[in-house]
JSON list of C-alpha atoms in Angstrom, two decimals:
[
{"chain": "A", "resi": 1, "resn": "UNK", "atom": "CA", "xyz": [29.33, 21.83, 0.54]},
{"chain": "A", "resi": 2, "resn": "UNK", "atom": "CA", "xyz": [26.14, 21.81, -1.53]},
{"chain": "A", "resi": 3, "resn": "UNK", "atom": "CA", "xyz": [26.39, 20.56, -5.09]},
{"chain": "A", "resi": 4, "resn": "UNK", "atom": "CA", "xyz": [24.91, 22.85, -7.72]},
{"chain": "A", "resi": 5, "resn": "UNK", "atom": "CA", "xyz": [23.80, 22.49, -11.31]},
{"chain": "A", "resi": 6, "resn": "UNK", "atom": "CA", "xyz": [23.43, 19.14, -12.98]},
{"chain": "A", "resi": 7, "resn": "UNK", "atom": "CA", "xyz": [25.51, 17.37, -10.32]},
{"chain": "A", "resi": 8, "resn": "UNK", "atom": "CA", "xyz": [23.23, 18.71, -7.62]},
{"chain": "A", "resi": 9, "resn": "UNK", "atom": "CA", "xyz": [20.24, 17.30, -9.50]},
{"chain": "A", "resi": 10, "resn": "UNK", "atom": "CA", "xyz": [21.92, 13.90, -9.83]},
{"chain": "A", "resi": 11, "resn": "UNK", "atom": "CA", "xyz": [22.81, 13.97, -6.14]},
{"chain": "A", "resi": 12, "resn": "UNK", "atom": "CA", "xyz": [19.21, 14.69, -5.09]},
{"chain": "A", "resi": 13, "resn": "UNK", "atom": "CA", "xyz": [17.91, 11.96, -7.40]},
{"chain": "A", "resi": 14, "resn": "UNK", "atom": "CA", "xyz": [20.41, 9.46, -5.98]},
{"chain": "A", "resi": 15, "resn": "UNK", "atom": "CA", "xyz": [19.35, 10.35, -2.42]},
{"chain": "A", "resi": 16, "resn": "UNK", "atom": "CA", "xyz": [15.69, 9.93, -3.37]},
{"chain": "A", "resi": 17, "resn": "UNK", "atom": "CA", "xyz": [16.31, 6.55, -5.04]},
{"chain": "A", "resi": 18, "resn": "UNK", "atom": "CA", "xyz": [18.37, 5.35, -2.09]},
{"chain": "A", "resi": 19, "resn": "UNK", "atom": "CA", "xyz": [15.62, 6.26, 0.37]},
{"chain": "A", "resi": 20, "resn": "UNK", "atom": "CA", "xyz": [12.90, 4.68, -1.77]},
{"chain": "A", "resi": 21, "resn": "UNK", "atom": "CA", "xyz": [14.88, 1.47, -2.27]},
{"chain": "A", "resi": 22, "resn": "UNK", "atom": "CA", "xyz": [15.97, 1.19, 1.37]},
{"chain": "A", "resi": 23, "resn": "UNK", "atom": "CA", "xyz": [12.53, 1.63, 2.94]},
{"chain": "A", "resi": 24, "resn": "UNK", "atom": "CA", "xyz": [10.94, -0.65, 0.31]},
{"chain": "A", "resi": 25, "resn": "UNK", "atom": "CA", "xyz": [13.50, -3.37, 0.99]},
{"chain": "A", "resi": 26, "resn": "UNK", "atom": "CA", "xyz": [12.77, -3.09, 4.71]},
{"chain": "A", "resi": 27, "resn": "UNK", "atom": "CA", "xyz": [9.03, -3.33, 4.01]},
{"chain": "A", "resi": 28, "resn": "UNK", "atom": "CA", "xyz": [9.60, -6.31, 1.71]},
{"chain": "A", "resi": 29, "resn": "UNK", "atom": "CA", "xyz": [11.62, -8.16, 4.35]},
{"chain": "A", "resi": 30, "resn": "UNK", "atom": "CA", "xyz": [8.81, -7.76, 6.87]},
{"chain": "A", "resi": 31, "resn": "UNK", "atom": "CA", "xyz": [6.42, -9.17, 4.25]},
{"chain": "A", "resi": 32, "resn": "UNK", "atom": "CA", "xyz": [8.67, -12.07, 3.31]},
{"chain": "A", "resi": 33, "resn": "UNK", "atom": "CA", "xyz": [6.38, -14.74, 4.89]},
{"chain": "A", "resi": 34, "resn": "UNK", "atom": "CA", "xyz": [3.48, -13.53, 2.73]},
{"chain": "A", "resi": 35, "resn": "UNK", "atom": "CA", "xyz": [5.72, -13.42, -0.35]},
{"chain": "A", "resi": 36, "resn": "UNK", "atom": "CA", "xyz": [6.82, -17.01, 0.27]},
{"chain": "A", "resi": 37, "resn": "UNK", "atom": "CA", "xyz": [3.25, -18.30, 0.41]},
{"chain": "A", "resi": 38, "resn": "UNK", "atom": "CA", "xyz": [2.34, -16.29, -2.69]},
{"chain": "A", "resi": 39, "resn": "UNK", "atom": "CA", "xyz": [5.22, -18.02, -4.46]},
{"chain": "A", "resi": 40, "resn": "UNK", "atom": "CA", "xyz": [3.95, -21.38, -3.16]},
{"chain": "A", "resi": 41, "resn": "UNK", "atom": "CA", "xyz": [0.60, -20.69, -4.84]},
{"chain": "A", "resi": 42, "resn": "UNK", "atom": "CA", "xyz": [2.36, -20.47, -8.20]},
{"chain": "A", "resi": 43, "resn": "UNK", "atom": "CA", "xyz": [3.99, -23.84, -7.53]},
{"chain": "A", "resi": 44, "resn": "UNK", "atom": "CA", "xyz": [0.92, -25.56, -6.08]},
{"chain": "A", "resi": 45, "resn": "UNK", "atom": "CA", "xyz": [0.24, -28.95, -7.67]},
{"chain": "A", "resi": 46, "resn": "UNK", "atom": "CA", "xyz": [-3.12, -29.72, -6.09]},
{"chain": "A", "resi": 47, "resn": "UNK", "atom": "CA", "xyz": [-6.12, -27.85, -4.70]},
{"chain": "A", "resi": 48, "resn": "UNK", "atom": "CA", "xyz": [-5.40, -28.69, -1.05]},
{"chain": "A", "resi": 49, "resn": "UNK", "atom": "CA", "xyz": [-1.99, -27.04, -1.19]},
{"chain": "A", "resi": 50, "resn": "UNK", "atom": "CA", "xyz": [-3.53, -24.00, -2.85]},
{"chain": "A", "resi": 51, "resn": "UNK", "atom": "CA", "xyz": [-6.21, -23.66, -0.16]},
{"chain": "A", "resi": 52, "resn": "UNK", "atom": "CA", "xyz": [-3.66, -23.96, 2.65]},
{"chain": "A", "resi": 53, "resn": "UNK", "atom": "CA", "xyz": [-1.43, -21.27, 1.13]},
{"chain": "A", "resi": 54, "resn": "UNK", "atom": "CA", "xyz": [-4.38, -18.92, 0.55]},
{"chain": "A", "resi": 55, "resn": "UNK", "atom": "CA", "xyz": [-5.62, -19.43, 4.11]},
{"chain": "A", "resi": 56, "resn": "UNK", "atom": "CA", "xyz": [-2.20, -18.68, 5.56]},
{"chain": "A", "resi": 57, "resn": "UNK", "atom": "CA", "xyz": [-1.91, -15.55, 3.42]},
{"chain": "A", "resi": 58, "resn": "UNK", "atom": "CA", "xyz": [-5.28, -14.28, 4.64]},
{"chain": "A", "resi": 59, "resn": "UNK", "atom": "CA", "xyz": [-4.16, -14.86, 8.24]},
{"chain": "A", "resi": 60, "resn": "UNK", "atom": "CA", "xyz": [-0.74, -13.27, 7.74]},
{"chain": "A", "resi": 61, "resn": "UNK", "atom": "CA", "xyz": [-1.85, -10.12, 5.92]},
{"chain": "A", "resi": 62, "resn": "UNK", "atom": "CA", "xyz": [-3.46, -8.43, 8.97]},
{"chain": "A", "resi": 63, "resn": "UNK", "atom": "CA", "xyz": [-0.67, -9.70, 11.26]},
{"chain": "A", "resi": 64, "resn": "UNK", "atom": "CA", "xyz": [2.28, -8.77, 9.05]},
{"chain": "A", "resi": 65, "resn": "UNK", "atom": "CA", "xyz": [1.45, -6.81, 5.92]},
{"chain": "A", "resi": 66, "resn": "UNK", "atom": "CA", "xyz": [-0.80, -4.14, 7.43]},
{"chain": "A", "resi": 67, "resn": "UNK", "atom": "CA", "xyz": [1.56, -3.19, 10.30]},
{"chain": "A", "resi": 68, "resn": "UNK", "atom": "CA", "xyz": [4.55, -3.17, 7.91]},
{"chain": "A", "resi": 69, "resn": "UNK", "atom": "CA", "xyz": [2.71, -1.07, 5.33]},
{"chain": "A", "resi": 70, "resn": "UNK", "atom": "CA", "xyz": [1.55, 1.36, 8.03]},
{"chain": "A", "resi": 71, "resn": "UNK", "atom": "CA", "xyz": [5.17, 1.73, 9.13]},
{"chain": "A", "resi": 72, "resn": "UNK", "atom": "CA", "xyz": [6.14, 2.30, 5.49]},
{"chain": "A", "resi": 73, "resn": "UNK", "atom": "CA", "xyz": [3.55, 5.08, 5.14]},
{"chain": "A", "resi": 74, "resn": "UNK", "atom": "CA", "xyz": [4.66, 6.62, 8.46]},
{"chain": "A", "resi": 75, "resn": "UNK", "atom": "CA", "xyz": [8.26, 6.83, 7.25]},
{"chain": "A", "resi": 76, "resn": "UNK", "atom": "CA", "xyz": [7.11, 8.27, 3.89]},
{"chain": "A", "resi": 77, "resn": "UNK", "atom": "CA", "xyz": [4.93, 10.80, 5.74]},
{"chain": "A", "resi": 78, "resn": "UNK", "atom": "CA", "xyz": [7.95, 11.99, 7.70]},
{"chain": "A", "resi": 79, "resn": "UNK", "atom": "CA", "xyz": [9.85, 12.26, 4.45]},
{"chain": "A", "resi": 80, "resn": "UNK", "atom": "CA", "xyz": [7.07, 14.26, 2.71]},
{"chain": "A", "resi": 81, "resn": "UNK", "atom": "CA", "xyz": [6.88, 16.62, 5.70]},
{"chain": "A", "resi": 82, "resn": "UNK", "atom": "CA", "xyz": [10.61, 17.28, 5.41]},
{"chain": "A", "resi": 83, "resn": "UNK", "atom": "CA", "xyz": [11.57, 15.73, 8.75]},
{"chain": "A", "resi": 84, "resn": "UNK", "atom": "CA", "xyz": [14.80, 13.87, 9.48]},
{"chain": "A", "resi": 85, "resn": "UNK", "atom": "CA", "xyz": [14.57, 10.12, 9.07]},
{"chain": "A", "resi": 86, "resn": "UNK", "atom": "CA", "xyz": [16.43, 7.36, 10.87]},
{"chain": "A", "resi": 87, "resn": "UNK", "atom": "CA", "xyz": [15.17, 4.64, 8.59]},
{"chain": "A", "resi": 88, "resn": "UNK", "atom": "CA", "xyz": [15.44, 1.39, 10.54]},
{"chain": "A", "resi": 89, "resn": "UNK", "atom": "CA", "xyz": [14.74, 2.95, 13.93]},
{"chain": "A", "resi": 90, "resn": "UNK", "atom": "CA", "xyz": [11.76, 4.97, 12.68]},
{"chain": "A", "resi": 91, "resn": "UNK", "atom": "CA", "xyz": [10.31, 2.03, 10.74]},
{"chain": "A", "resi": 92, "resn": "UNK", "atom": "CA", "xyz": [10.49, -0.27, 13.76]},
{"chain": "A", "resi": 93, "resn": "UNK", "atom": "CA", "xyz": [9.07, 2.35, 16.13]},
{"chain": "A", "resi": 94, "resn": "UNK", "atom": "CA", "xyz": [6.15, 3.08, 13.83]},
{"chain": "A", "resi": 95, "resn": "UNK", "atom": "CA", "xyz": [5.60, -0.65, 13.35]},
{"chain": "A", "resi": 96, "resn": "UNK", "atom": "CA", "xyz": [5.21, -1.11, 17.11]},
{"chain": "A", "resi": 97, "resn": "UNK", "atom": "CA", "xyz": [3.25, 2.09, 17.76]},
{"chain": "A", "resi": 98, "resn": "UNK", "atom": "CA", "xyz": [0.61, 1.43, 15.11]},
{"chain": "A", "resi": 99, "resn": "UNK", "atom": "CA", "xyz": [0.48, -2.35, 15.34]},
{"chain": "A", "resi": 100, "resn": "UNK", "atom": "CA", "xyz": [-2.85, -2.68, 17.15]},
{"chain": "A", "resi": 101, "resn": "UNK", "atom": "CA", "xyz": [-4.74, -0.18, 14.96]},
{"chain": "A", "resi": 102, "resn": "UNK", "atom": "CA", "xyz": [-3.16, -1.70, 11.84]},
{"chain": "A", "resi": 103, "resn": "UNK", "atom": "CA", "xyz": [-4.16, -5.17, 12.97]},
{"chain": "A", "resi": 104, "resn": "UNK", "atom": "CA", "xyz": [-7.79, -4.22, 13.69]},
{"chain": "A", "resi": 105, "resn": "UNK", "atom": "CA", "xyz": [-8.19, -2.33, 10.45]},
{"chain": "A", "resi": 106, "resn": "UNK", "atom": "CA", "xyz": [-6.28, -5.04, 8.60]},
{"chain": "A", "resi": 107, "resn": "UNK", "atom": "CA", "xyz": [-8.64, -7.77, 9.77]},
{"chain": "A", "resi": 108, "resn": "UNK", "atom": "CA", "xyz": [-11.66, -5.86, 8.51]},
{"chain": "A", "resi": 109, "resn": "UNK", "atom": "CA", "xyz": [-10.12, -4.84, 5.18]},
{"chain": "A", "resi": 110, "resn": "UNK", "atom": "CA", "xyz": [-8.67, -8.31, 4.54]},
{"chain": "A", "resi": 111, "resn": "UNK", "atom": "CA", "xyz": [-12.09, -9.87, 5.09]},
{"chain": "A", "resi": 112, "resn": "UNK", "atom": "CA", "xyz": [-13.62, -7.37, 2.66]},
{"chain": "A", "resi": 113, "resn": "UNK", "atom": "CA", "xyz": [-10.92, -8.08, 0.06]},
{"chain": "A", "resi": 114, "resn": "UNK", "atom": "CA", "xyz": [-11.32, -11.84, 0.52]},
{"chain": "A", "resi": 115, "resn": "UNK", "atom": "CA", "xyz": [-15.09, -11.64, 0.08]},
{"chain": "A", "resi": 116, "resn": "UNK", "atom": "CA", "xyz": [-14.78, -9.39, -2.96]},
{"chain": "A", "resi": 117, "resn": "UNK", "atom": "CA", "xyz": [-12.22, -11.61, -4.66]},
{"chain": "A", "resi": 118, "resn": "UNK", "atom": "CA", "xyz": [-14.28, -14.72, -3.91]},
{"chain": "A", "resi": 119, "resn": "UNK", "atom": "CA", "xyz": [-17.41, -13.25, -5.49]},
{"chain": "A", "resi": 120, "resn": "UNK", "atom": "CA", "xyz": [-15.31, -11.88, -8.35]},
{"chain": "A", "resi": 121, "resn": "UNK", "atom": "CA", "xyz": [-14.09, -15.42, -9.05]},
{"chain": "A", "resi": 122, "resn": "UNK", "atom": "CA", "xyz": [-17.69, -16.71, -8.95]},
{"chain": "A", "resi": 123, "resn": "UNK", "atom": "CA", "xyz": [-18.76, -14.07, -11.46]},
{"chain": "A", "resi": 124, "resn": "UNK", "atom": "CA", "xyz": [-15.86, -14.82, -13.80]},
{"chain": "A", "resi": 125, "resn": "UNK", "atom": "CA", "xyz": [-16.51, -18.55, -13.50]},
{"chain": "A", "resi": 126, "resn": "UNK", "atom": "CA", "xyz": [-20.16, -18.06, -14.44]},
{"chain": "A", "resi": 127, "resn": "UNK", "atom": "CA", "xyz": [-19.31, -15.59, -17.24]},
{"chain": "A", "resi": 128, "resn": "UNK", "atom": "CA", "xyz": [-21.48, -12.79, -15.84]},
{"chain": "A", "resi": 129, "resn": "UNK", "atom": "CA", "xyz": [-19.71, -10.05, -17.78]},
{"chain": "A", "resi": 130, "resn": "UNK", "atom": "CA", "xyz": [-21.99, -7.15, -16.75]},
{"chain": "A", "resi": 131, "resn": "UNK", "atom": "CA", "xyz": [-21.43, -7.75, -13.04]},
{"chain": "A", "resi": 132, "resn": "UNK", "atom": "CA", "xyz": [-17.74, -8.43, -13.66]},
{"chain": "A", "resi": 133, "resn": "UNK", "atom": "CA", "xyz": [-17.18, -4.87, -14.89]},
{"chain": "A", "resi": 134, "resn": "UNK", "atom": "CA", "xyz": [-19.03, -3.54, -11.84]},
{"chain": "A", "resi": 135, "resn": "UNK", "atom": "CA", "xyz": [-16.70, -5.56, -9.65]},
{"chain": "A", "resi": 136, "resn": "UNK", "atom": "CA", "xyz": [-13.67, -4.07, -11.41]},
{"chain": "A", "resi": 137, "resn": "UNK", "atom": "CA", "xyz": [-14.95, -0.68, -10.33]},
{"chain": "A", "resi": 138, "resn": "UNK", "atom": "CA", "xyz": [-15.59, -1.85, -6.76]},
{"chain": "A", "resi": 139, "resn": "UNK", "atom": "CA", "xyz": [-12.13, -3.43, -6.55]},
{"chain": "A", "resi": 140, "resn": "UNK", "atom": "CA", "xyz": [-10.57, -0.15, -7.74]},
{"chain": "A", "resi": 141, "resn": "UNK", "atom": "CA", "xyz": [-12.48, 1.77, -5.06]},
{"chain": "A", "resi": 142, "resn": "UNK", "atom": "CA", "xyz": [-11.46, -0.80, -2.45]},
{"chain": "A", "resi": 143, "resn": "UNK", "atom": "CA", "xyz": [-7.81, -0.43, -3.45]},
{"chain": "A", "resi": 144, "resn": "UNK", "atom": "CA", "xyz": [-7.86, 3.36, -2.99]},
{"chain": "A", "resi": 145, "resn": "UNK", "atom": "CA", "xyz": [-9.84, 2.94, 0.25]},
{"chain": "A", "resi": 146, "resn": "UNK", "atom": "CA", "xyz": [-7.06, 0.67, 1.53]},
{"chain": "A", "resi": 147, "resn": "UNK", "atom": "CA", "xyz": [-4.37, 3.18, 0.53]},
{"chain": "A", "resi": 148, "resn": "UNK", "atom": "CA", "xyz": [-6.24, 5.98, 2.32]},
{"chain": "A", "resi": 149, "resn": "UNK", "atom": "CA", "xyz": [-6.51, 3.77, 5.41]},
{"chain": "A", "resi": 150, "resn": "UNK", "atom": "CA", "xyz": [-2.73, 3.78, 5.73]},
{"chain": "A", "resi": 151, "resn": "UNK", "atom": "CA", "xyz": [-2.39, 7.53, 5.08]},
{"chain": "A", "resi": 152, "resn": "UNK", "atom": "CA", "xyz": [-5.07, 8.44, 7.62]},
{"chain": "A", "resi": 153, "resn": "UNK", "atom": "CA", "xyz": [-3.76, 5.99, 10.22]},
{"chain": "A", "resi": 154, "resn": "UNK", "atom": "CA", "xyz": [-0.30, 7.59, 10.26]},
{"chain": "A", "resi": 155, "resn": "UNK", "atom": "CA", "xyz": [-1.49, 11.19, 9.84]},
{"chain": "A", "resi": 156, "resn": "UNK", "atom": "CA", "xyz": [-4.41, 11.60, 12.24]},
{"chain": "A", "resi": 157, "resn": "UNK", "atom": "CA", "xyz": [-4.04, 8.90, 14.95]},
{"chain": "A", "resi": 158, "resn": "UNK", "atom": "CA", "xyz": [-7.80, 8.28, 15.26]},
{"chain": "A", "resi": 159, "resn": "UNK", "atom": "CA", "xyz": [-9.75, 5.23, 16.39]},
{"chain": "A", "resi": 160, "resn": "UNK", "atom": "CA", "xyz": [-9.90, 2.43, 13.85]},
{"chain": "A", "resi": 161, "resn": "UNK", "atom": "CA", "xyz": [-13.61, 2.85, 13.07]},
{"chain": "A", "resi": 162, "resn": "UNK", "atom": "CA", "xyz": [-13.10, 6.58, 12.42]},
{"chain": "A", "resi": 163, "resn": "UNK", "atom": "CA", "xyz": [-10.10, 5.85, 10.19]},
{"chain": "A", "resi": 164, "resn": "UNK", "atom": "CA", "xyz": [-12.18, 3.40, 8.14]},
{"chain": "A", "resi": 165, "resn": "UNK", "atom": "CA", "xyz": [-15.05, 5.88, 7.78]},
{"chain": "A", "resi": 166, "resn": "UNK", "atom": "CA", "xyz": [-12.69, 8.69, 6.76]},
{"chain": "A", "resi": 167, "resn": "UNK", "atom": "CA", "xyz": [-10.88, 6.44, 4.29]},
{"chain": "A", "resi": 168, "resn": "UNK", "atom": "CA", "xyz": [-14.19, 5.74, 2.56]},
{"chain": "A", "resi": 169, "resn": "UNK", "atom": "CA", "xyz": [-15.12, 9.43, 2.60]},
{"chain": "A", "resi": 170, "resn": "UNK", "atom": "CA", "xyz": [-11.79, 10.50, 1.13]},
{"chain": "A", "resi": 171, "resn": "UNK", "atom": "CA", "xyz": [-12.12, 7.89, -1.61]},
{"chain": "A", "resi": 172, "resn": "UNK", "atom": "CA", "xyz": [-15.56, 9.13, -2.64]},
{"chain": "A", "resi": 173, "resn": "UNK", "atom": "CA", "xyz": [-15.31, 12.93, -2.21]},
{"chain": "A", "resi": 174, "resn": "UNK", "atom": "CA", "xyz": [-12.04, 13.31, -4.10]},
{"chain": "A", "resi": 175, "resn": "UNK", "atom": "CA", "xyz": [-12.38, 11.39, -7.39]},
{"chain": "A", "resi": 176, "resn": "UNK", "atom": "CA", "xyz": [-9.36, 13.17, -8.91]},
{"chain": "A", "resi": 177, "resn": "UNK", "atom": "CA", "xyz": [-7.04, 11.88, -6.18]},
{"chain": "A", "resi": 178, "resn": "UNK", "atom": "CA", "xyz": [-8.69, 8.47, -6.44]},
{"chain": "A", "resi": 179, "resn": "UNK", "atom": "CA", "xyz": [-7.99, 8.35, -10.18]},
{"chain": "A", "resi": 180, "resn": "UNK", "atom": "CA", "xyz": [-4.42, 9.61, -9.66]},
{"chain": "A", "resi": 181, "resn": "UNK", "atom": "CA", "xyz": [-3.70, 6.83, -7.16]},
{"chain": "A", "resi": 182, "resn": "UNK", "atom": "CA", "xyz": [-5.26, 4.21, -9.42]},
{"chain": "A", "resi": 183, "resn": "UNK", "atom": "CA", "xyz": [-3.39, 5.32, -12.54]},
{"chain": "A", "resi": 184, "resn": "UNK", "atom": "CA", "xyz": [0.03, 5.65, -10.88]},
{"chain": "A", "resi": 185, "resn": "UNK", "atom": "CA", "xyz": [-0.33, 2.46, -8.82]},
{"chain": "A", "resi": 186, "resn": "UNK", "atom": "CA", "xyz": [-1.73, 0.49, -11.74]},
{"chain": "A", "resi": 187, "resn": "UNK", "atom": "CA", "xyz": [1.09, 1.61, -14.02]},
{"chain": "A", "resi": 188, "resn": "UNK", "atom": "CA", "xyz": [3.75, 0.78, -11.42]},
{"chain": "A", "resi": 189, "resn": "UNK", "atom": "CA", "xyz": [2.25, -2.63, -10.68]},
{"chain": "A", "resi": 190, "resn": "UNK", "atom": "CA", "xyz": [1.88, -3.45, -14.38]},
{"chain": "A", "resi": 191, "resn": "UNK", "atom": "CA", "xyz": [5.43, -2.42, -15.28]},
{"chain": "A", "resi": 192, "resn": "UNK", "atom": "CA", "xyz": [6.93, -4.16, -12.24]},
{"chain": "A", "resi": 193, "resn": "UNK", "atom": "CA", "xyz": [5.04, -7.42, -12.77]},
{"chain": "A", "resi": 194, "resn": "UNK", "atom": "CA", "xyz": [5.47, -7.48, -16.56]},
{"chain": "A", "resi": 195, "resn": "UNK", "atom": "CA", "xyz": [8.88, -6.01, -17.36]},
{"chain": "A", "resi": 196, "resn": "UNK", "atom": "CA", "xyz": [10.80, -5.15, -14.17]},
{"chain": "A", "resi": 197, "resn": "UNK", "atom": "CA", "xyz": [9.87, -7.82, -11.62]},
{"chain": "A", "resi": 198, "resn": "UNK", "atom": "CA", "xyz": [13.39, -7.69, -10.16]},
{"chain": "A", "resi": 199, "resn": "UNK", "atom": "CA", "xyz": [12.61, -4.15, -8.92]},
{"chain": "A", "resi": 200, "resn": "UNK", "atom": "CA", "xyz": [9.61, -5.19, -6.79]},
{"chain": "A", "resi": 201, "resn": "UNK", "atom": "CA", "xyz": [11.67, -5.62, -3.57]},
{"chain": "A", "resi": 202, "resn": "UNK", "atom": "CA", "xyz": [13.20, -2.18, -4.07]},
{"chain": "A", "resi": 203, "resn": "UNK", "atom": "CA", "xyz": [10.62, 0.26, -5.42]},
{"chain": "A", "resi": 204, "resn": "UNK", "atom": "CA", "xyz": [7.00, -0.83, -5.84]},
{"chain": "A", "resi": 205, "resn": "UNK", "atom": "CA", "xyz": [5.63, -0.40, -2.29]},
{"chain": "A", "resi": 206, "resn": "UNK", "atom": "CA", "xyz": [7.52, 2.73, -1.29]},
{"chain": "A", "resi": 207, "resn": "UNK", "atom": "CA", "xyz": [6.86, 4.49, -4.60]},
{"chain": "A", "resi": 208, "resn": "UNK", "atom": "CA", "xyz": [3.12, 3.87, -4.36]},
{"chain": "A", "resi": 209, "resn": "UNK", "atom": "CA", "xyz": [3.19, 5.01, -0.73]},
{"chain": "A", "resi": 210, "resn": "UNK", "atom": "CA", "xyz": [5.10, 8.18, -1.60]},
{"chain": "A", "resi": 211, "resn": "UNK", "atom": "CA", "xyz": [2.86, 9.20, -4.50]},
{"chain": "A", "resi": 212, "resn": "UNK", "atom": "CA", "xyz": [-0.32, 8.33, -2.58]},
{"chain": "A", "resi": 213, "resn": "UNK", "atom": "CA", "xyz": [0.61, 10.15, 0.61]},
{"chain": "A", "resi": 214, "resn": "UNK", "atom": "CA", "xyz": [1.89, 13.16, -1.33]},
{"chain": "A", "resi": 215, "resn": "UNK", "atom": "CA", "xyz": [-1.51, 13.50, -3.01]},
{"chain": "A", "resi": 216, "resn": "UNK", "atom": "CA", "xyz": [-3.30, 12.84, 0.28]},
{"chain": "A", "resi": 217, "resn": "UNK", "atom": "CA", "xyz": [-1.26, 15.49, 2.10]},
{"chain": "A", "resi": 218, "resn": "UNK", "atom": "CA", "xyz": [-1.85, 18.00, -0.69]},
{"chain": "A", "resi": 219, "resn": "UNK", "atom": "CA", "xyz": [-5.59, 17.38, -0.42]},
{"chain": "A", "resi": 220, "resn": "UNK", "atom": "CA", "xyz": [-5.79, 17.63, 3.38]},
{"chain": "A", "resi": 221, "resn": "UNK", "atom": "CA", "xyz": [-3.59, 20.74, 3.40]},
{"chain": "A", "resi": 222, "resn": "UNK", "atom": "CA", "xyz": [-5.90, 22.44, 0.92]},
{"chain": "A", "resi": 223, "resn": "UNK", "atom": "CA", "xyz": [-8.89, 21.64, 3.15]},
{"chain": "A", "resi": 224, "resn": "UNK", "atom": "CA", "xyz": [-6.99, 22.99, 6.20]},
{"chain": "A", "resi": 225, "resn": "UNK", "atom": "CA", "xyz": [-7.19, 19.58, 7.87]},
{"chain": "A", "resi": 226, "resn": "UNK", "atom": "CA", "xyz": [-4.35, 19.43, 10.38]},
{"chain": "A", "resi": 227, "resn": "UNK", "atom": "CA", "xyz": [-2.79, 16.43, 12.04]}
]
């Protein structure tokens, strides 16, 4: 029996929230090793401990975070396309199926992020304000590029080098979508880290993935790009 009226709306919202929270929690559990080392950085008492934690995070991100995030986007894709979802089974299957491509792309993107953040720190340390603002722009572009990497990986099943090239192209040729992803993601990250940190394990990753892939799918559908 289908609920109608206001109760039907509440029911649909509750289903949506349950899905978002469940898949995000699953994604967060897979990323727990990275989260632990991030927490260790906050508690680090000396530089050696900080360097060790940062090194382990850089190693773990391609091995753990990229495959888990690809699986997250694959589940969200299935959701956006209106297909039935068996959450745990689908997440694990997508994790295994896309692991190698996620790992290869993850190594490259993690190295780029690490280099960018290192030079960003150097610029901030030397108070080079003009170049600092340029780096803010480059970091924003890199963030959207990374998001598009996940969407393209799960939607087109191409070779890693082609996925990376297309992710860069999509970031540049569609500035409206790029700005949408930046605004929504930035707002979610700011609110979660500042006011609602307890919601991070339940909503932040899956919500960003949903909004980003929804915009991505809208864009590719309009261009008649089929999977």
